[in-house]
XYZ file of C-alpha atoms in Angstrom:
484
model
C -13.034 17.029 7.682
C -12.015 19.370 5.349
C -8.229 19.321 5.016
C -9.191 15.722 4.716
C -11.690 15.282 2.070
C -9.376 18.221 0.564
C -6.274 16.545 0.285
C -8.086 13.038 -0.006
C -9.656 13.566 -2.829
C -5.762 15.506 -4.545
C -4.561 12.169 -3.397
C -7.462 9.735 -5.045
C -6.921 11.587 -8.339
C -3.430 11.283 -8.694
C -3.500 7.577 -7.017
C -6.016 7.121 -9.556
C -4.004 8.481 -12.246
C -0.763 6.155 -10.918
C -3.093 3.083 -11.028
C -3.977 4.005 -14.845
C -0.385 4.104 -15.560
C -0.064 0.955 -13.795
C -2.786 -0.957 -15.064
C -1.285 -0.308 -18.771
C 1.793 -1.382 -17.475
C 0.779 -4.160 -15.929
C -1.860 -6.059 -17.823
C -0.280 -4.722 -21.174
C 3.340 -3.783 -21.531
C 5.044 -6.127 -18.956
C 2.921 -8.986 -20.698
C 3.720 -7.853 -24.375
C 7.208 -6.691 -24.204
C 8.876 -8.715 -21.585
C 9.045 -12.247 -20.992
C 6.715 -14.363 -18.435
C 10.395 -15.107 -16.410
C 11.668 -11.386 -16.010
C 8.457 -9.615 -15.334
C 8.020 -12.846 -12.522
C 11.648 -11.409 -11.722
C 10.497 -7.272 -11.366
C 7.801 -8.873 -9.162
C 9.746 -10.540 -7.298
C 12.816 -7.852 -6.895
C 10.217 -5.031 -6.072
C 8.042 -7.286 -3.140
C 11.451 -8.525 -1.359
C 12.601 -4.737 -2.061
C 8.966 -3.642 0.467
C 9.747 -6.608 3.005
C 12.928 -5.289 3.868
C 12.023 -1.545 3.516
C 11.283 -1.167 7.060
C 13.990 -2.225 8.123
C 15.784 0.275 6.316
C 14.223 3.006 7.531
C 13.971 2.076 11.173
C 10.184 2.755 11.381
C 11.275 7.013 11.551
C 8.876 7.321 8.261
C 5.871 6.606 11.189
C 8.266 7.889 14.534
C 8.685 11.353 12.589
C 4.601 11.578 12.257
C 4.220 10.733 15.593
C 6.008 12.725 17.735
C 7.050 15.937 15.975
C 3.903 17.808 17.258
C 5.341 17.031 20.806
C 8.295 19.152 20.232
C 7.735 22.758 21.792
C 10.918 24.260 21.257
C 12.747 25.222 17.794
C 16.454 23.445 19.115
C 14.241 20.309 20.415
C 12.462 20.006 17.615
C 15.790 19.969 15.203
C 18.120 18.037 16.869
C 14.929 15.583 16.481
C 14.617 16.153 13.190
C 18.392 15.433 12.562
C 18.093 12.099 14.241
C 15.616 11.126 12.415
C 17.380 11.982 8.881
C 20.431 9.731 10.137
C 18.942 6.674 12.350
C 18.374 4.448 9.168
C 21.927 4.700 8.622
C 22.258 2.403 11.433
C 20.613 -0.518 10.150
C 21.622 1.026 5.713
C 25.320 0.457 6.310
C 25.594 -3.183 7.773
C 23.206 -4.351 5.519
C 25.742 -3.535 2.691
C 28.058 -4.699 4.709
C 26.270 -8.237 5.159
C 25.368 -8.097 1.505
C 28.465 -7.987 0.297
C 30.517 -10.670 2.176
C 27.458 -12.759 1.939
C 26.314 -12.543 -1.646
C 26.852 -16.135 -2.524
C 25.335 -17.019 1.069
C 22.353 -15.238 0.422
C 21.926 -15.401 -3.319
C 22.121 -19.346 -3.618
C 19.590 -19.183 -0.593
C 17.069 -17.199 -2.440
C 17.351 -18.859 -5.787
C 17.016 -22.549 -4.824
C 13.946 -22.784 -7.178
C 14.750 -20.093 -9.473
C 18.769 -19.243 -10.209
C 17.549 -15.988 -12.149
C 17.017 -14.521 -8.279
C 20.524 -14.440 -7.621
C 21.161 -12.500 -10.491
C 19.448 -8.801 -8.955
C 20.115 -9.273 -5.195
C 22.081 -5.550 -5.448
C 19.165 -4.219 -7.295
C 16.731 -5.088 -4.909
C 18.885 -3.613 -2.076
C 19.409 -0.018 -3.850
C 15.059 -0.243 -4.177
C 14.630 -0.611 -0.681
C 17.251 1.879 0.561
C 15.317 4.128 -1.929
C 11.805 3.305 -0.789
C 13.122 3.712 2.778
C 14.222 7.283 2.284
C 11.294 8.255 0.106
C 9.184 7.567 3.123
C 11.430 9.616 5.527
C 11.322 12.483 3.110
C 7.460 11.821 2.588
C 6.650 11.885 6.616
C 8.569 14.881 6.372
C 5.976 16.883 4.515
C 3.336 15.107 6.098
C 3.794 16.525 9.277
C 2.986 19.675 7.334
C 0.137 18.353 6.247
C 1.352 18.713 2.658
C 0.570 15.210 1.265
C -0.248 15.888 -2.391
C 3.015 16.086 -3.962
C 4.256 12.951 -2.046
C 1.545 10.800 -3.159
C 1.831 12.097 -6.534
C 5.283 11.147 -6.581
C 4.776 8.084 -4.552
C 1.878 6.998 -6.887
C 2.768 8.331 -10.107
C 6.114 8.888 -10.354
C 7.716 5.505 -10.880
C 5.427 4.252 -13.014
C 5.119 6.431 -15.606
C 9.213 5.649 -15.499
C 9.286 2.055 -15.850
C 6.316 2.834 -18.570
C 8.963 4.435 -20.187
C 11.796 1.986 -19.738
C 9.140 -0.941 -21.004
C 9.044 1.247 -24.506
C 12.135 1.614 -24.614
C 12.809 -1.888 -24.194
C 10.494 -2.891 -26.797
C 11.580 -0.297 -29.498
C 15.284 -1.901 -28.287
C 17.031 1.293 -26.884
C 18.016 -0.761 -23.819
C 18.339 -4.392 -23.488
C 16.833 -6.050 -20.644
C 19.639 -5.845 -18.149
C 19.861 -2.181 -18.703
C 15.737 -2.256 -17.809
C 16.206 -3.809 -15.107
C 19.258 -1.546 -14.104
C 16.574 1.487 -15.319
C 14.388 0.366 -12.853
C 17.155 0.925 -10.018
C 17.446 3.979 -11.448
C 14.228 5.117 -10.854
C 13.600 4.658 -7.799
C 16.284 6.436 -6.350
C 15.294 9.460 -8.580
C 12.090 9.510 -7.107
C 13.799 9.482 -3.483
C 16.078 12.606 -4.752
C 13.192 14.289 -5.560
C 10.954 13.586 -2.774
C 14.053 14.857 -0.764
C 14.453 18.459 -2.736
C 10.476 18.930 -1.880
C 10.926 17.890 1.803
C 13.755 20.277 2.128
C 11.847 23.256 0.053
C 9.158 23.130 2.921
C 11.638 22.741 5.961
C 15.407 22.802 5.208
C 17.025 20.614 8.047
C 19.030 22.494 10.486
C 21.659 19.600 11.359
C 21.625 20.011 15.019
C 23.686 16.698 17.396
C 22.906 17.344 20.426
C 20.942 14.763 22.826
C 17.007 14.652 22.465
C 14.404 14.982 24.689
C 12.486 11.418 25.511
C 15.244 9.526 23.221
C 14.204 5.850 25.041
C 10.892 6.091 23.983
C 11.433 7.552 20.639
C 14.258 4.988 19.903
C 11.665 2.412 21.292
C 9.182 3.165 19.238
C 11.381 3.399 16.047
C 12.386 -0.746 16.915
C 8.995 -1.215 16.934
C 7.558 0.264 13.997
C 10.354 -2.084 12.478
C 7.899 -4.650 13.158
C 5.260 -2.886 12.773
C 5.947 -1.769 8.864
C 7.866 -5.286 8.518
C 4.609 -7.190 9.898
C 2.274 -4.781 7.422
C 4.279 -5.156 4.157
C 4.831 -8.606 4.974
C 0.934 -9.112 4.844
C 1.017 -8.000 1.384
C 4.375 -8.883 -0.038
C 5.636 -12.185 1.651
C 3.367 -14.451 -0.761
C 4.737 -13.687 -3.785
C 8.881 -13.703 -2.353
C 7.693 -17.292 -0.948
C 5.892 -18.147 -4.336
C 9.234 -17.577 -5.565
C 10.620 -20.424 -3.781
C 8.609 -22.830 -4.397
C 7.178 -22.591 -7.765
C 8.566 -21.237 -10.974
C 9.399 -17.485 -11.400
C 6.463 -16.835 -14.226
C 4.015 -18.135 -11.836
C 4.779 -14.398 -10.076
C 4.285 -12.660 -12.991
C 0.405 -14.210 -13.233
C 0.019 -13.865 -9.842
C 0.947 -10.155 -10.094
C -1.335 -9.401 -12.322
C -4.562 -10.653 -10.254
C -2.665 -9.337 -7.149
C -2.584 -5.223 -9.045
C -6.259 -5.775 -10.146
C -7.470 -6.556 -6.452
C -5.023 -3.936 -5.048
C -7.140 -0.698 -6.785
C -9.601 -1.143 -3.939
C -7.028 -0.211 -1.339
C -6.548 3.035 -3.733
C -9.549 5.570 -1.804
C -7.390 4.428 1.867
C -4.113 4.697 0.777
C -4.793 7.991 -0.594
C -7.029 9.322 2.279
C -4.184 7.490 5.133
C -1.727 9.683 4.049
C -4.019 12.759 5.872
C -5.638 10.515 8.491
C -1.942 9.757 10.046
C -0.945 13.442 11.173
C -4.696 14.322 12.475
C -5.340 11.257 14.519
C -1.646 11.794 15.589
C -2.587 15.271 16.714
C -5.960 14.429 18.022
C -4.215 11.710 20.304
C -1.598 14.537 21.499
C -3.904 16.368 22.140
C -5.927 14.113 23.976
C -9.054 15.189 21.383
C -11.337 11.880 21.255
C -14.282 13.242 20.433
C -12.455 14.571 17.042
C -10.657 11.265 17.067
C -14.104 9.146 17.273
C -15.815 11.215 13.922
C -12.580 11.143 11.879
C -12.714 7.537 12.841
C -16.976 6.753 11.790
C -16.299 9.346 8.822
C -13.133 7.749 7.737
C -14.988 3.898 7.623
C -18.154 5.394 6.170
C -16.593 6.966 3.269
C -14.230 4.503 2.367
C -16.562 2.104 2.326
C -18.893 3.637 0.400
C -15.842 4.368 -2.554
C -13.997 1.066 -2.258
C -17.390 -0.843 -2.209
C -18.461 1.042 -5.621
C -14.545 -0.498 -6.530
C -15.281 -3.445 -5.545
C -18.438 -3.545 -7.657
C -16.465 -2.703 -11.061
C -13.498 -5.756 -10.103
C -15.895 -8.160 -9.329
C -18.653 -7.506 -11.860
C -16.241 -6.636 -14.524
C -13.305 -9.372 -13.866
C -14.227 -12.486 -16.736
C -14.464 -9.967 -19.184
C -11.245 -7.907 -17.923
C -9.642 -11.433 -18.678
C -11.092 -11.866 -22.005
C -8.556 -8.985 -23.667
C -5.112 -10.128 -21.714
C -3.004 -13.564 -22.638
C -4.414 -15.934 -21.332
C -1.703 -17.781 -19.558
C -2.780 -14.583 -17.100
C -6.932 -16.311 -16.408
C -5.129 -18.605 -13.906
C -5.681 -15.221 -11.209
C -9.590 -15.430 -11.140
C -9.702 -16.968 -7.665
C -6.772 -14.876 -6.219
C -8.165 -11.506 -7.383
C -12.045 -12.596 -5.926
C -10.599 -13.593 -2.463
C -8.082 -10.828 -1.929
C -10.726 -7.951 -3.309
C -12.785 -9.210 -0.275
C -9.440 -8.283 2.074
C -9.401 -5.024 0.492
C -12.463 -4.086 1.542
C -12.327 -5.309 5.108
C -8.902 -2.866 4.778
C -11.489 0.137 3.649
C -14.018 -0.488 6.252
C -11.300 0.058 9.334
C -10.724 3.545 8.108
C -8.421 5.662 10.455
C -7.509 2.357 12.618
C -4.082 2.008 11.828
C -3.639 5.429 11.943
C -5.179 5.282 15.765
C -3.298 2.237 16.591
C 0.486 3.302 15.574
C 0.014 6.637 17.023
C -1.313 5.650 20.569
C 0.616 4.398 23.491
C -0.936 0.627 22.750
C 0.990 -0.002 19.555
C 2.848 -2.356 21.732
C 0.568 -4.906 21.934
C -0.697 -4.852 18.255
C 2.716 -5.746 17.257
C 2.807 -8.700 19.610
C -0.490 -10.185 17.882
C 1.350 -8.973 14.201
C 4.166 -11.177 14.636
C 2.070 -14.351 15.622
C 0.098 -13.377 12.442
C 3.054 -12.775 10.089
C 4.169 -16.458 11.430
C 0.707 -17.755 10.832
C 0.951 -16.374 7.413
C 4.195 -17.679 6.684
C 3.045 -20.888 7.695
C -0.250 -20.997 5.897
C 2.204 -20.048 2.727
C 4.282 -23.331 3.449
C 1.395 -25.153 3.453
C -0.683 -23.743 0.474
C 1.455 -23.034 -1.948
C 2.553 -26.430 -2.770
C -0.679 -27.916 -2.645
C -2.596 -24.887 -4.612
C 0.079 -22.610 -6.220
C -0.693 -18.868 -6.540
C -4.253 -19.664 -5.234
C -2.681 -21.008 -2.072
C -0.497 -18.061 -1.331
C -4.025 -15.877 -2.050
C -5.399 -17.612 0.449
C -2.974 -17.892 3.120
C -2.987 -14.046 2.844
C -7.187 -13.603 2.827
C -6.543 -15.811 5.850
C -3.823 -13.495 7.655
C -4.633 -10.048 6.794
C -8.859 -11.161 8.217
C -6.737 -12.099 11.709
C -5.298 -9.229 11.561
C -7.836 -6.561 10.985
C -10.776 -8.227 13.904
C -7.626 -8.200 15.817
C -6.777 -4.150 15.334
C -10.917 -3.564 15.319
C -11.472 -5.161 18.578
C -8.519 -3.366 20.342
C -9.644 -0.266 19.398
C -12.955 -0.786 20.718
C -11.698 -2.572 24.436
C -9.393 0.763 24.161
C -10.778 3.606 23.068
C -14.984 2.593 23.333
C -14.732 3.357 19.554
C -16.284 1.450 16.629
C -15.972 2.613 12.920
C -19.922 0.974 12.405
C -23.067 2.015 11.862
C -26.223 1.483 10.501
C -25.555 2.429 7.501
C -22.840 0.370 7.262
C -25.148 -2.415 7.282
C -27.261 -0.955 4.702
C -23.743 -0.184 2.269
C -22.978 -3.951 2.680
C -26.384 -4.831 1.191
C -26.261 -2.815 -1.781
C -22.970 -4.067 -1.968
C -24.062 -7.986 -2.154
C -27.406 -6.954 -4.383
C -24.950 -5.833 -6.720
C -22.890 -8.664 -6.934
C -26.000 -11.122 -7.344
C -27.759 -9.060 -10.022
C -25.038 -8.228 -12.194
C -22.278 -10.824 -12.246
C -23.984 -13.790 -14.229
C -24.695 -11.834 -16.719
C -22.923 -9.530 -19.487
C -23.939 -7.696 -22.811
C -22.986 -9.616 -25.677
C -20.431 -7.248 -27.065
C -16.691 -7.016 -27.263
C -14.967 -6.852 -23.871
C -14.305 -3.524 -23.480
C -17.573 -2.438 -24.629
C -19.190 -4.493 -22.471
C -16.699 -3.186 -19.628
C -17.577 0.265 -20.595
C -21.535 -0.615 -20.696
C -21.473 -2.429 -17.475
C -19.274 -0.378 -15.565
C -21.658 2.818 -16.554
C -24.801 0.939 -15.628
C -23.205 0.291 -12.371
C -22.158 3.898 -11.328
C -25.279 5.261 -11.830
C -27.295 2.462 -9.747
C -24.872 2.491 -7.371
C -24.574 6.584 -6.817
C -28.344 7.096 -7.448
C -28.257 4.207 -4.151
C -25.970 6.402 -2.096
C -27.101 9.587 -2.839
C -30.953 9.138 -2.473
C -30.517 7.080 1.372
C -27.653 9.538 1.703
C -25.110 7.431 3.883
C -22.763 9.500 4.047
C -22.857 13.493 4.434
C -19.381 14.138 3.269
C -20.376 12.067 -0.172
C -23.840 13.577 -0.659
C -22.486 17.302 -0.581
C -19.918 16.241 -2.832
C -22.434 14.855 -5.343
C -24.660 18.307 -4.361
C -21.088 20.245 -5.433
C -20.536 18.325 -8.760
C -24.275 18.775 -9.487
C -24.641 22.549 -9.060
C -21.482 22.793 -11.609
């Protein structure tokens, strides 16, 4: 485990640090400087921009992870590498196409409830051509397990731009088409530089010749179309559907509850970006023993961080809404319910990871794509009878399918479980916390009383994991930190 509590922990602190950056811009600068209908529009353009991202990139992002350890040869392993730069071209270039002689088509489509939509349907293609590439580039370093720069880039980068785009807006050095233009802009910097760093670990040697096991790479490529699609779909479909039915600053409020909930995921999207190559290789390498610990560890330990995350949302959350407008409280239910799916994320550690790299992806996607249509459906029906609380739960709902799903495949499978009994006993601390601590507050100014609370419950919480030390990897951190 230590390349991956290495890089992990590189990749909490600067996921960390991008979640800072967003949390300023999102419960602060969005709210101040721009109005309720174009921050519901950035929402908007950025979650259609991750629906159709995987699309763009025709799932290589994952089919680069997965089989570039099964190249032997130098000339095998570029020629794949140079397919794998240009198969999202495939799908890139008649999507323009398509856009362009179907603008009106398409744009009066999208913007039946809100005509502002129609305005940014170019801008929201250029993002998810961008995104698309980024992740290329990204899996390209990945596979040499160099994953701190990417996430820094991946997590910091972009916001920390549009931070700077929202002052600008608000001192009125752009107006708030060129923001939204900036925001283009962007994200197709970040891509150029993810692409310089990619290339300054392994410059491509453009090789077209035929490669070895093309069917089943080009197979699984289609597939992780779904696969991605069915994934970001789960977390971005609600608020592109939201936008169809109800008005565009509805988004914006949803948004906000939706980024709160969304720090639990930080500890497992920082510690995936590791877990991807090595279960990749263990599975290669036919290694289950190594694949079965990474998988136990992986749970234990994201459980035990996300849970103390979970703690600080959930305890903290009336008084969090005390200090932002308060056209924004509407989000209390939506940030409880999808905080819970957060943490049922956490607790699967490595079993996406597992599941996209094995031969029994197949299948996974099958029960995905009855989800996603469950989900879409749930969406049609909650939305218009409980607005952004609907589409919360329609997704609480979808993504709980969809995890027991993955979890019990694993274990019919591979005989593997991410449980144990300390599990169990994380999950109770967890729920003591809640009922001691949320009904009551210090009676001082919010953020004291943030600050105050939050500090109470970090030391409870570590003195709880420490002393019944459930997890070895956290206690010898703590030992580390403590000897300093």
């Amino acid at each position: 485990m230590g390349i991956v509590a290495s890089q992990s922990f590189k990749n909490v602190v600067s996921t960390y640090l991008g979640f800072l950056i967003g949390a300023i811009n999102t419960l602060f600068l969005y709210t101040e400087f721009l109005s309720d209908e174009y921050y519901g529009m950035v929402g908007y353009m950025l979650s259609l921009a991750y629906v159709i991202m995987p699309i763009m990139a025709f799932g290589v992002h994952n089919t680069l992870v997965k089989f570039y350890t099964s190249f032997k040869t130098r000339v095998s392993l570029n020629s794949f590498l140079t397919l794998m730069l240009f198969l999202p071209l495939l799908i890139i270039f008649p999507l323009i196409i398509i856009t362009h002689f179907s603008y009106e088509i398409i744009g009066e489509f999208l913007s039946i409830k809100n005509s502002i939509i129609k305005n940014y349907l170019w801008h929201t293609l250029v993002i998810a051509i961008a995104l698309a590439y980024f992740e290329v580039f990204f899996a390209w370093t990945k596979v040499h397990m160099q994953t701190v720069f990417g996430n820094f880039m991946k997590e910091v980068f972009h916001r920390v731009g549009t931070m700077i785009l929202l002052f600008c807006l608000y001192f009125e050095v752009v107006d708030v088409e060129q923001f939204m233009i900036g925001l283009v802009v962007v994200y197709v910097l970040r891509m150029l530089v993810m692409k310089f760093y990619a290339f300054s670990i392994k410059l491509p040697v453009i090789i077209f010749k035929r490669v070895a096991n093309l069917s089943p790479i080009l197979k699984y490529s289609f597939l992780i179309i779904i696969a991605g699609s069915i994934a970001t779909v789960l977390l971005d479909v609600d608020k592109v559907m939201l936008g169809h039915y109800i008005s565009i600053e509805q988004i914006a409020y949803y948004n906000v509850a939706i980024f709160i909930a969304a720090v639990i995921a930080v500890p497992q999207r920082s510690m995936h970006q590791i877990l991807l190559p090595l279960s990749a290789k263990y599975l290669n390498e036919k290694s289950f023993d190594s694949l079965k610990d990474l998988y136990k560890r992986s749970s234990l330990n994201l459980f035990i961080v996300s849970g103390f995350i979970f703690l600080l949302i959930v305890l903290n959350i009336n008084q969090l809404y005390n200090i932002i407008p308060e056209e924004f409280n509407g989000g209390l239910f939506v940030v409880f319910i999808i905080s819970v799916a957060k943490l049922y994320d956490a607790i699967l550690g490595s079993n996406n990871a597992i599941l996209f790299n094995s031969d029994y992806y197949r299948m996974v996607l099958f029960f995905g794509v009855i989800l996603v249509i469950v989900m879409v459906f749930l969406n049609i029906i909650f939305i218009p009878l409980y607005g952004i609380n609907g589409a919360a739960l329609a997704t609480f709902l979808a993504v709980f399918l969809y995890n027991s799903i993955k979890l019990f495949f694993v274990y019919r499978k591979f005989k593997m479980l991410p449980f144990s009994a300390n599990t169990l006993k994380i999950a109770g601390c967890i729920v003591l916390g809640v009922v001691l601590f949320y009904f009551w507050d210090f009676s001082f100014h919010p953020i004291l009383n943030i600050i105050l609370k939050s500090a109470l419950i970090t030391i409870l919480y570590g003195l709880a994991i420490y002393i019944f030390k459930f997890s070895e990897n956290i206690t010898e951190l703590i030992d580390k930190v403590l000897k300093r």
